[in-house]
Structures are given as structure tokens and as C-alpha cells.
Short mmCIF file of C-alpha atoms in Angstrom, two decimals:
data_model
loop_
_atom_site.label_atom_id
_atom_site.label_comp_id
_atom_site.label_asym_id
_atom_site.label_seq_id
_atom_site.Cartn_x
_atom_site.Cartn_y
_atom_site.Cartn_z
CA MET N 28 -7.05 -24.34 -2.31
CA ASN N 29 -3.95 -25.48 -0.42
CA ASP N 30 -3.18 -28.46 -2.59
CA LYS N 31 -2.95 -26.17 -5.72
CA LYS N 32 0.52 -24.67 -6.62
CA LEU N 33 1.30 -21.09 -5.69
CA HIS N 34 1.81 -19.00 -8.68
CA GLU N 35 5.18 -17.01 -8.77
CA ASP N 36 3.27 -13.77 -8.74
CA GLN N 37 2.60 -14.51 -5.01
CA LYS N 38 5.54 -12.21 -4.59
CA TYR N 39 3.05 -9.28 -5.31
CA ILE N 40 0.68 -10.50 -2.64
CA ASP N 41 3.64 -10.83 -0.12
CA GLY N 42 5.15 -7.46 -1.07
CA LEU N 43 1.92 -5.82 -0.49
CA ALA N 44 1.51 -7.39 2.79
CA ASP N 45 4.99 -6.27 3.66
CA ASN N 46 4.36 -2.75 2.52
CA ASN N 47 7.03 -3.10 0.14
CA ALA N 48 7.22 0.09 -1.95
CA PHE N 49 8.98 -1.60 -4.99
CA ILE N 50 6.36 -4.02 -5.45
CA ILE N 51 3.55 -1.42 -5.12
CA GLN N 52 5.39 0.36 -7.88
CA ALA N 53 5.71 -2.64 -9.94
CA ILE N 54 2.06 -3.24 -9.74
CA TYR N 55 1.32 0.37 -11.02
CA ASP N 56 3.94 0.14 -13.76
CA LYS N 57 2.90 -3.30 -14.87
CA PHE N 58 -0.79 -3.72 -14.35
CA ALA N 59 -2.35 -0.35 -14.19
CA PRO N 60 -2.18 0.50 -17.71
CA LYS N 61 -4.69 -2.31 -18.64
CA VAL N 62 -7.22 -1.25 -16.09
CA ILE N 63 -6.98 2.53 -17.01
CA ASN N 64 -7.50 1.56 -20.59
CA TYR N 65 -10.42 -0.62 -19.65
CA ILE N 66 -12.15 2.15 -17.41
CA LYS N 67 -11.50 4.93 -20.07
CA GLN N 68 -13.25 2.73 -22.76
CA ASN N 69 -16.22 2.05 -20.43
CA SER N 70 -17.41 5.82 -19.41
CA GLY N 71 -14.80 6.50 -16.99
CA ASP N 72 -11.49 8.64 -16.78
CA ALA N 73 -8.13 8.40 -15.33
CA TYR N 74 -9.39 9.69 -11.97
CA ASP N 75 -11.88 6.99 -11.70
CA ALA N 76 -9.10 4.39 -12.67
CA GLN N 77 -6.89 5.85 -10.02
CA ASP N 78 -9.56 5.35 -7.28
CA VAL N 79 -10.57 1.81 -8.44
CA ILE N 80 -6.85 0.77 -8.40
CA GLN N 81 -6.11 2.20 -5.13
CA GLU N 82 -9.26 0.69 -3.43
CA THR N 83 -8.43 -2.64 -5.11
CA ILE N 84 -4.86 -2.61 -3.66
CA ILE N 85 -5.99 -1.74 -0.32
CA THR N 86 -8.39 -4.76 -0.40
CA ILE N 87 -5.73 -7.15 -1.69
CA TYR N 88 -3.54 -5.79 1.19
CA ASN N 89 -6.23 -6.33 4.01
CA GLN N 90 -6.76 -9.88 2.66
CA ALA N 91 -3.24 -10.79 2.46
CA LYS N 92 -2.56 -9.53 5.91
CA GLN N 93 -5.58 -11.08 7.44
CA LYS N 94 -6.30 -14.27 5.56
CA LYS N 95 -2.95 -15.18 4.08
CA LEU N 96 -4.06 -14.97 0.43
CA GLN N 97 -2.61 -17.54 -1.88
CA LEU N 98 -2.42 -16.74 -5.26
CA THR N 99 -2.78 -19.81 -7.78
CA CYS N 100 -3.07 -17.75 -10.88
CA PRO N 101 -1.27 -14.83 -12.67
CA PHE N 102 -1.64 -11.46 -10.66
CA ASP N 103 -2.35 -9.76 -13.84
CA ALA N 104 -5.75 -11.59 -14.34
CA TYR N 105 -6.63 -11.54 -10.76
CA PHE N 106 -6.06 -7.90 -10.43
CA PHE N 107 -7.79 -6.91 -13.69
CA LEU N 108 -11.06 -8.88 -12.72
CA LEU N 109 -11.20 -7.13 -9.29
CA CYS N 110 -10.69 -3.71 -10.70
CA LYS N 111 -13.10 -4.39 -13.50
CA ARG N 112 -15.90 -5.71 -11.14
CA LYS N 113 -15.48 -2.83 -8.92
CA TRP N 114 -15.79 -0.38 -11.83
CA LEU N 115 -19.03 -2.03 -13.22
CA ASN N 116 -20.71 -2.04 -9.78
CA GLN N 117 -19.96 1.54 -9.38
CA LEU N 118 -21.33 2.46 -12.86
CA LYS N 119 -24.40 0.22 -11.76
CA LYS N 120 -24.82 2.31 -8.82
CA SER N 121 -24.69 5.78 -10.32
CA LYS N 122 -28.01 5.97 -11.98
CA GLY N 123 -28.62 6.86 -15.52
CA LYS N 124 -25.86 4.96 -16.85
CA GLU N 125 -26.58 2.08 -18.84
CA VAL N 126 -24.04 -0.75 -18.27
CA THR N 127 -23.30 -3.83 -20.58
CA ILE N 128 -21.31 -6.36 -18.69
CA ASN N 129 -19.65 -8.14 -21.49
CA GLU N 130 -18.94 -11.52 -19.64
CA GLU N 131 -17.17 -13.27 -22.77
CA VAL N 132 -14.32 -10.78 -22.45
CA LEU N 133 -13.65 -12.16 -18.89
CA SER N 134 -10.53 -13.88 -18.52
CA LYS N 135 -10.72 -17.68 -19.18
CA ASP N 136 -8.64 -18.36 -16.16
CA ASP N 137 -11.00 -20.05 -13.64
CA ASP N 138 -8.62 -19.58 -10.72
CA ALA N 139 -8.60 -15.98 -11.39
CA GLN N 140 -12.23 -15.83 -11.41
CA VAL N 141 -12.62 -18.06 -8.21
CA LEU N 142 -10.03 -15.93 -6.31
CA SER N 143 -11.21 -12.54 -7.53
CA PHE N 144 -14.58 -13.54 -6.41
CA GLU N 145 -13.36 -14.37 -2.92
CA THR N 146 -11.51 -11.17 -2.75
CA SER N 147 -14.58 -9.27 -3.56
CA ILE N 148 -16.71 -11.11 -0.98
CA PHE N 149 -14.06 -10.32 1.47
CA GLU N 150 -14.31 -6.66 0.62
CA ASN N 151 -18.14 -6.72 1.19
CA LYS N 152 -17.71 -8.58 4.51
CA GLN N 153 -14.99 -5.86 5.72
CA ALA N 154 -17.13 -3.15 4.56
CA LEU N 155 -20.26 -4.43 6.42
CA PHE N 156 -18.43 -5.39 9.50
CA ASN N 157 -16.86 -1.88 9.89
CA GLU N 158 -20.27 -0.36 9.22
CA MET N 159 -22.01 -2.50 11.97
CA PHE N 160 -19.17 -1.87 14.29
CA GLN N 161 -20.10 1.85 14.42
CA GLN N 162 -23.53 0.80 15.50
CA LEU N 163 -22.29 -0.74 18.70
CA GLY N 164 -22.44 1.08 21.99
CA ASP N 165 -19.35 2.94 23.33
CA ALA N 166 -18.94 0.46 25.93
CA CYS N 167 -18.61 -2.44 23.39
CA LYS N 168 -16.42 -0.35 21.20
CA ASP N 169 -14.01 0.56 23.95
CA LEU N 170 -13.92 -3.00 25.17
CA LEU N 171 -13.13 -4.45 21.76
CA LYS N 172 -10.56 -1.92 21.01
CA ALA N 173 -8.74 -2.54 24.09
CA SER N 174 -8.86 -6.40 23.80
CA PHE N 175 -7.61 -6.38 20.30
CA LYS N 176 -4.87 -3.87 21.01
CA ILE N 177 -3.70 -5.11 24.41
CA LYS N 178 -4.15 -8.88 23.72
CA SER N 179 -3.86 -10.01 27.16
CA MET N 180 -7.36 -9.95 28.73
CA GLU N 181 -6.12 -9.62 32.23
CA ASP N 182 -4.60 -6.28 31.26
CA VAL N 183 -7.67 -5.38 29.31
CA ALA N 184 -9.84 -5.91 32.55
CA LYS N 185 -7.40 -3.80 34.47
CA SER N 186 -7.24 -0.95 32.20
CA LEU N 187 -11.04 -0.86 32.16
CA ASP N 188 -11.32 -1.43 35.86
CA ILE N 189 -13.56 -4.70 35.47
CA THR N 190 -12.95 -8.15 36.51
CA TYR N 191 -11.24 -10.67 34.18
CA ALA N 192 -14.09 -12.86 33.96
CA TYR N 193 -16.53 -9.96 33.09
CA ALA N 194 -14.07 -8.87 30.52
CA ARG N 195 -14.02 -12.09 28.68
CA LYS N 196 -17.65 -12.57 28.78
CA LYS N 197 -18.40 -8.79 27.68
CA LYS N 198 -15.92 -9.48 24.75
CA SER N 199 -17.94 -12.43 23.38
CA LEU N 200 -21.15 -10.88 23.94
CA CYS N 201 -19.99 -7.77 22.03
CA ILE N 202 -18.79 -9.84 19.14
CA GLY N 203 -21.97 -11.79 19.39
CA GLN N 204 -23.88 -8.50 19.16
CA LEU N 205 -22.01 -7.61 15.97
CA THR N 206 -22.75 -11.17 14.58
CA LYS N 207 -26.48 -10.52 14.97
CA LEU N 208 -26.17 -7.03 13.52
CA VAL N 209 -24.55 -8.51 10.60
CA LYS N 210 -26.89 -11.36 10.17
CA ALA N 211 -29.80 -8.80 10.18
CA SER N 212 -28.52 -6.50 7.61
CA PRO N 213 -30.07 -6.24 4.32
CA LYS N 214 -26.54 -6.48 2.88
CA PHE N 215 -26.08 -9.82 4.43
CA ASN N 216 -27.00 -11.97 1.44
CA ARG N 217 -23.94 -10.43 -0.38
CA LEU N 218 -21.46 -12.19 1.93
CA ASN N 219 -22.10 -15.68 0.85
CA TYR N 220 -22.44 -17.43 4.17
CA MET E 20 -28.15 -17.67 19.26
CA GLU E 21 -27.95 -17.52 23.11
CA GLU E 22 -25.46 -15.81 25.03
CA GLN E 23 -23.97 -18.95 25.98
CA ASP E 24 -23.37 -19.68 22.42
CA TYR E 25 -21.13 -16.68 21.96
CA ILE E 26 -19.18 -17.35 24.95
CA GLN E 27 -18.48 -20.88 23.63
CA PHE E 28 -17.31 -19.27 20.29
CA GLU E 29 -14.88 -17.44 22.03
CA ALA E 30 -13.63 -20.18 24.34
CA TYR E 31 -13.35 -22.26 21.09
CA LEU E 32 -11.22 -19.63 19.29
CA VAL E 33 -8.82 -19.07 22.29
CA GLY E 34 -8.66 -22.81 22.69
CA ASP E 35 -10.21 -23.06 26.10
CA LEU E 36 -12.77 -25.64 25.63
CA SER E 37 -12.45 -29.03 27.57
CA GLU E 38 -12.19 -31.95 25.38
CA GLU E 39 -15.68 -33.00 26.18
CA ASP E 40 -17.06 -29.49 25.37
CA LEU E 41 -14.85 -29.50 22.24
CA LEU E 42 -16.31 -32.67 20.83
CA ALA E 43 -19.91 -31.48 21.38
CA PHE E 44 -19.19 -28.10 19.84
CA ASN E 45 -17.72 -29.87 16.62
CA MET E 46 -20.95 -32.12 16.74
CA ARG E 47 -23.17 -28.97 16.90
CA LEU E 48 -21.10 -27.31 14.04
CA GLU E 49 -21.97 -30.19 11.89
CA SER E 50 -25.64 -30.72 12.68
CA ASP E 51 -26.84 -27.33 13.35
CA PRO E 52 -26.41 -24.94 10.32
CA GLU E 53 -27.70 -21.86 12.05
CA PHE E 54 -25.11 -22.47 14.67
CA ASN E 55 -22.32 -23.09 12.12
CA LYS E 56 -23.25 -19.94 10.08
CA SER E 57 -23.19 -17.78 13.39
CA PHE E 58 -19.70 -19.24 14.27
CA GLU E 59 -18.44 -18.58 10.85
CA ILE E 60 -19.54 -14.87 11.09
CA TYR E 61 -18.19 -14.51 14.58
CA LYS E 62 -14.93 -16.05 13.52
CA ASP E 63 -14.63 -13.59 10.63
CA LEU E 64 -15.66 -10.67 12.75
CA SER E 65 -12.90 -11.55 15.31
CA SER E 66 -10.36 -11.88 12.67
CA ASN E 67 -11.21 -8.54 11.00
CA LEU E 68 -11.21 -6.60 14.28
CA GLU E 69 -7.93 -8.16 15.20
CA HIS E 70 -6.44 -6.96 11.83
CA GLN E 71 -7.88 -3.57 11.80
CA ILE E 72 -7.26 -2.75 15.48
CA ALA E 73 -4.01 -4.48 16.09
CA ASN E 74 -2.40 -3.46 12.71
CA GLU E 75 -3.85 -0.07 12.85
CA ARG E 76 -0.30 1.69 12.54
CA GLU E 77 0.79 -0.76 9.76
CA ILE E 78 -2.49 -0.10 7.79
CA PHE E 79 -2.04 3.67 8.05
CA ASP E 80 1.61 3.44 6.78
CA PHE E 81 0.45 1.21 3.87
CA LYS E 82 -2.19 3.67 2.91
CA ALA E 83 0.28 6.58 3.22
CA ASN E 84 2.85 4.77 1.01
CA LEU E 85 0.14 3.79 -1.57
CA ASP E 86 -0.96 7.44 -1.80
CA VAL E 87 2.51 8.51 -2.59
CA ILE E 88 3.04 5.94 -5.35
CA SER E 89 -0.43 6.28 -6.84
CA SER E 90 -0.32 10.07 -7.02
CA GLN E 91 3.21 9.79 -8.58
CA HIS E 92 1.85 7.35 -11.07
CA PHE E 93 -1.35 9.23 -12.03
CA ASN E 94 -0.01 12.78 -11.90
CA ALA E 95 1.99 12.02 -15.02
CA ILE E 96 -1.18 10.74 -16.75
CA HIS E 97 -3.38 13.53 -15.48
CA ASP E 98 -0.82 16.32 -16.66
CA LYS E 99 -0.63 14.59 -20.20
CA GLU E 100 -4.40 14.81 -20.36
CA LEU E 101 -4.75 18.45 -19.09
CA VAL E 102 -2.22 19.94 -21.61
CA VAL E 103 -3.90 23.11 -22.82
CA LYS E 104 -3.56 23.65 -26.61
CA PRO E 105 -2.96 27.21 -27.41
CA SER E 106 -5.32 28.72 -29.68
CA PRO E 107 -3.75 30.23 -32.67
CA LYS E 108 -5.87 33.35 -32.58
CA SER E 109 -4.55 34.36 -29.21
CA ASN E 110 -1.19 35.72 -28.34
CA PHE E 111 -1.85 35.75 -24.78
CA TYR E 112 -0.26 32.15 -24.42
CA LYS E 113 2.92 33.39 -26.12
CA TYR E 114 3.28 36.41 -24.05
CA ALA E 115 2.61 34.37 -20.88
CA VAL E 116 5.25 31.97 -21.98
CA ALA E 117 7.76 34.85 -22.68
CA ALA E 118 6.88 36.63 -19.42
CA SER E 119 7.56 33.30 -17.40
CA VAL E 120 10.66 32.89 -19.31
CA VAL E 121 11.90 36.26 -18.09
CA VAL E 122 10.83 35.51 -14.51
CA LEU E 123 12.58 32.19 -14.67
CA LEU E 124 15.84 33.76 -16.01
CA GLY E 125 15.58 36.29 -13.21
CA PHE E 126 15.27 33.63 -10.78
CA PHE E 127 18.22 31.62 -12.16
CA VAL E 128 20.37 34.66 -12.25
CA PHE E 129 19.40 35.58 -8.67
CA ASN E 130 20.11 32.07 -7.69
CA GLN E 131 23.57 31.98 -9.16
CA PHE E 132 24.57 34.54 -6.56
CA GLY E 133 22.15 33.20 -4.02
CA GLY E 134 24.12 30.30 -2.46
CA PRO E 135 25.53 26.91 -3.12
CA LYS E 136 23.39 24.73 -5.69
CA TYR E 137 22.57 21.06 -6.10
CA ASP E 138 24.63 21.06 -9.45
CA ASP E 139 27.89 22.02 -7.56
CA TYR E 140 27.50 18.67 -5.62
CA ASN E 141 26.17 16.04 -7.90
CA ASN E 142 29.35 14.81 -9.49
CA PHE E 143 28.75 11.15 -8.36
CA ASP E 144 31.35 8.66 -8.76
CA PRO E 145 30.70 5.90 -11.34
CA ILE E 146 29.14 2.99 -9.85
CA SER E 147 30.18 -0.53 -10.22
CA LEU E 148 27.57 -3.40 -9.85
CA THR E 149 28.88 -5.98 -12.20
CA VAL E 150 31.98 -7.33 -10.32
CA ARG E 151 29.59 -9.10 -7.86
CA SER E 152 26.99 -10.35 -10.41
CA SER E 153 28.64 -10.75 -13.83
CA ASP E 154 25.95 -13.12 -15.03
CA ASP E 155 22.99 -10.75 -14.52
CA SER E 156 22.38 -8.40 -17.39
CA ASN E 157 20.17 -6.12 -15.42
CA PHE E 158 23.16 -5.46 -13.20
CA SER E 159 25.32 -4.28 -15.94
CA LYS E 160 22.31 -2.28 -17.67
CA GLY E 161 21.72 -0.50 -14.56
CA GLU E 162 25.45 0.45 -14.04
CA GLN E 163 25.73 1.62 -17.57
CA SER E 164 22.50 3.76 -17.61
CA PHE E 165 23.58 5.30 -14.18
CA ASN E 166 27.10 6.09 -15.16
CA ALA E 167 25.80 7.59 -18.51
CA LYS E 168 23.60 9.70 -16.56
CA ASN E 169 20.55 8.11 -18.11
CA TYR E 170 18.84 8.13 -14.76
CA LYS E 171 15.35 7.48 -16.11
CA GLU E 172 16.53 4.25 -17.56
CA ALA E 173 18.48 3.52 -14.44
CA ILE E 174 15.48 3.69 -12.26
CA LYS E 175 13.61 1.20 -14.37
CA VAL E 176 16.37 -1.37 -14.34
CA PHE E 177 16.89 -0.78 -10.48
CA ASN E 178 13.30 -1.45 -9.96
CA LEU E 179 13.52 -4.84 -11.95
CA ILE E 180 16.45 -5.66 -9.70
CA LEU E 181 14.58 -4.69 -6.49
CA GLU E 182 11.60 -6.54 -7.41
CA ASP E 183 13.44 -9.65 -6.83
CA ASP E 184 15.70 -8.60 -4.18
CA PHE E 185 14.08 -5.70 -2.31
CA THR E 186 16.32 -5.60 0.47
CA ASN E 187 19.30 -4.88 -1.72
CA LEU E 188 20.32 -1.61 -0.06
CA GLU E 189 23.07 -0.58 -2.40
CA ILE E 190 20.49 -0.68 -5.38
CA GLN E 191 18.04 1.33 -3.02
CA LEU E 192 20.62 3.99 -2.49
CA TYR E 193 21.63 4.28 -6.32
CA LYS E 194 17.87 4.43 -7.09
CA SER E 195 17.37 7.14 -4.66
CA MET E 196 20.31 9.27 -6.42
CA ALA E 197 18.71 8.69 -9.50
CA LEU E 198 15.28 9.82 -8.20
CA VAL E 199 16.88 13.01 -6.92
CA GLU E 200 18.43 13.49 -10.40
CA THR E 201 15.01 13.06 -12.11
CA ASN E 202 13.32 15.36 -9.58
CA ARG E 203 11.26 12.57 -7.94
CA PHE E 204 11.89 14.28 -4.58
CA GLU E 205 8.90 12.77 -2.51
CA GLU E 206 9.90 8.95 -3.63
CA ALA E 207 13.61 9.90 -2.92
CA GLU E 208 12.88 11.14 0.50
CA ILE E 209 10.84 7.98 1.61
CA LEU E 210 13.47 5.74 0.29
CA LEU E 211 16.31 7.76 1.87
CA GLY E 212 14.49 7.86 5.03
CA LYS E 213 14.32 4.18 5.21
CA ILE E 214 17.99 3.81 4.51
CA THR E 215 19.20 6.56 7.01
CA ASN E 216 17.01 5.10 9.77
CA GLY E 217 18.57 1.74 9.21
CA ASN E 218 21.71 0.53 10.43
CA SER E 219 23.75 -0.25 7.22
CA ALA E 220 26.88 0.70 5.51
CA TYR E 221 24.85 2.98 3.41
CA GLN E 222 23.37 5.03 6.17
CA ASN E 223 25.78 7.90 6.08
CA LYS E 224 25.88 8.12 2.31
CA ALA E 225 22.09 8.21 2.36
CA LYS E 226 22.13 11.01 4.64
CA TRP E 227 24.36 12.93 2.19
CA ILE E 228 21.93 12.15 -0.64
CA LEU E 229 19.02 13.27 1.52
CA ALA E 230 20.59 16.57 2.15
CA LEU E 231 21.22 16.98 -1.59
CA ASN E 232 17.59 16.20 -2.27
CA TYR E 233 16.57 19.05 0.19
CA LEU E 234 19.26 21.32 -1.51
CA LYS E 235 17.88 20.86 -4.85
CA GLN E 236 14.47 21.87 -3.67
CA ASP E 237 15.86 24.83 -1.87
CA LYS E 238 14.84 23.42 1.36
CA GLU E 239 17.53 25.02 3.22
CA SER E 240 16.73 24.47 6.89
CA GLU E 241 15.89 20.64 6.22
CA CYS E 242 19.16 20.33 4.31
CA ILE E 243 21.07 21.84 7.07
CA LYS E 244 19.34 19.72 9.71
CA VAL E 245 20.41 16.52 7.73
CA LEU E 246 23.92 17.67 7.17
CA LYS E 247 24.46 18.12 10.95
CA THR E 248 23.69 14.39 11.40
CA ILE E 249 26.66 13.32 9.09
CA PRO E 250 29.31 11.99 11.39
CA GLN E 251 33.09 12.68 11.24
CA ASP E 252 34.10 9.31 9.94
CA ALA E 253 31.61 9.57 6.92
CA GLU E 254 33.13 9.67 3.40
CA ASP E 255 31.10 12.81 2.65
CA TYR E 256 32.00 14.51 6.01
CA LYS E 257 34.11 17.17 4.59
CA THR E 258 32.04 18.10 1.64
CA ALA E 259 29.00 18.23 4.08
CA GLN E 260 30.73 20.67 6.30
CA GLU E 261 31.78 22.92 3.33
CA LEU E 262 28.18 22.89 2.40
CA LEU E 263 26.91 23.60 5.92
CA GLU E 264 29.26 26.59 6.03
CA LYS E 265 27.80 28.08 2.86
CA LEU E 266 24.38 27.55 3.93
CA ASP E 267 24.67 28.89 7.54
#
């Protein structure tokens, strides 16, 4: 990925990561109409489009901030594919609706396919990770929250009134427990590990 | 995986493994697919937790910002779709319109005597953007639209400029004025809030526009609050004081 040339539309990714209102606005002005059209033509309305677009932008933001998302294709194609996939998945879930996924209509841009697929996987991961975190005991939740908020494990240990060595060991084991929960989940196969 | 494996994962990520352990760790990553997979998950979990917990505030701000922009974009679309077409058989609609016109008229007449109004204060000086960037047609388009009071068009052009140069405070300020003119109050408030909280030459002007933004919405107490923060050396200090007197 890294040897490929960054697309100039990377400015949208960076702008999202910076919470730049002008960029967000520009994304709505330029790229939303196509998505709205598509959803309206496929059993949805403007409200559905609003949700799909908003969720998609949040996912891109999360990935951009966390994984330093590098765009090697036009934002337009990438964004459209993400929104489209999200909408079709929603249609599939709500029973009774017949869905025809017309793959030929998909963009011919390979990079857009690959990148949007990676982002969809990223979204699945994040959703499952958050779901599993809720299943942890309070002791683990508190320790993990403290250790990612405070950063210095010495201070974390102090704030929780435990020794440094124990805090550090406990942190590994709590994330270890999460690892096990994630692996055992029926949704694990959607994560492409 | 054993407890010890997770402790090793953490040590590896923190960069705490001895050279010897590191070598063994890397070898196991290559030879033991289950170990490798667990490590990948552990790494992703750790990175996700770090993002969600350490950036909690930023994520919250981003979502709030996104909410406003999304609603603004879609409200226009929803409104268009919801327009009720009056039935020719019913006169109710006509009467309702007539009644609301009467109410509105009453409101305006009442307001005429009710106190200072936005329109008394929005005679903005013409702006000049072209001296600095004569080669850029967007700057001249923005300037012309704004000075011709074609604020909708001006906002479009300002957005284009800001897309490439989003830190341009001057354009941000003019955009916010155009937003107030076109009744996009919420957006104006966010933008002006940013400029007033900054430390730029446009800070005081932004306070004045923010006060006008409130005045136009008849939010008197908010307007007064902002007016009081405009310092004596500000260009709009005198006018601000006058307005303050009328409101108090």
C-alpha cells in the first residue's frame, strides 16, 4: 500500500481526522447526492441515506485517526462503495426485502474496491471489539480505561491502589481476555484475520 | 494462548522485550499461526482501545460537528420532500395562510417598536480579497458575490477557498457573515465560536458578528453577553455600546 501514490483526495481523509468542518461540508455537498440517489432507487428514502452517510463518515474518521488511512483512489468511488455496501447489508438484514446486488455497477476502480473493503472490515472489527468490551468485568474495564487515559502505568497503578507490576500484568491479561472473547464470537469470521 | 503469551504481547508492543526474547518472539510469529493471529487481534484491540478512550473528547466533538452539518444538509432535502400540496377543494389552506400572514404582520409591526433590529446593523463594508491574490478567480468571485449581497453564492465560493486553505480566518469570518445573512445561525455560531476563541486579528470582529447573529434570532440575553466582551479598542466598540444600551 505504501509504495502507491497518495491520491490528492487524501485531503478529505486528513480533514475528517482534523474535524475540519469545511471538509465535512464539502463531502456532503459533493459526494452525498450520488449516495442519496442510489438509496432512493433501492427501496430507501432520504432519512436512510442520512444515517448511512453519517455512519460511513464516522467509520472513515475512526480509521483515519487510528490507522492513518491512506487514500490511493478518488474519494468519490471509495465513499460511494462504502455507503452502498452498508445500505445493501441493511436491506439484507431487514427481512422480507428482496435484494439484488448488481455487481457490474460497482466501480471499476480496483483501489477503491480494496480500500473500501478494508474500511468495512475495520468497521466490523470496531463493532465487535466494543461489544466484547462490554462483556468484561468491571475490574478489567476500569483498569483498561485508566491505562489508556492516563498512559503512564505507574500513575494508573497509583490511581487504582495496586502495584505497578500487577497493573501491567493485569492490563495484558484483560486485553488477553478480550482477545479470547473476540476469537470465540460467531462474528469472528467476518473480521478476516 | 497462555497468560504468559499475553504478557509477552504487551511487552512487545511497549518495546520492553530483551534482544533475545524479541528474536524468539519474531520466530514464533512466523512459525505459529495461532500465536500470530492472537497477536494481531491483541494489537488491533489495543489500538482500538487507545483510540476510543484517549480520544474520547475529540470523537465526541467530531460527532457533534457532523450532526450539525448532516442535519443542515438533510433538513433542506426533507423539507422539500414534505411539502404538502394544498387540495383545491379545501379552503382551509388559504385561510391558514391568510391567518398566518396577519399574525406575521402583527409580529413585524410589534417588533418595529420592540427594540433594535439586525437590519439596523448589517450594513457591512465592502470586502476586498483580490489585492492579495489577484490570480485566483475564486477570491474575486467571492468578493463580488459578497459585495453584491449575493450571500448564498458567496458561501459556495468561500467553501471552495476554504477547502484548500481551511485556516484562512479572513474567509472564515466573511463566510460567517454570509451565514448570518442567510439565516444559517447554527453554522454561523460554530464558526464564530472558533474565531472568537482563537487569538487572531479577527477575534473582535467575530464577536460583533456573533452578537448580530443572536440579535437576528431575538436572543437578547445571549446578544448582550457577547456585546459585553467586545473590548474598547475594537473597531465595533462604539456601535456595540449603542446596541447594548438599547437592549438593556
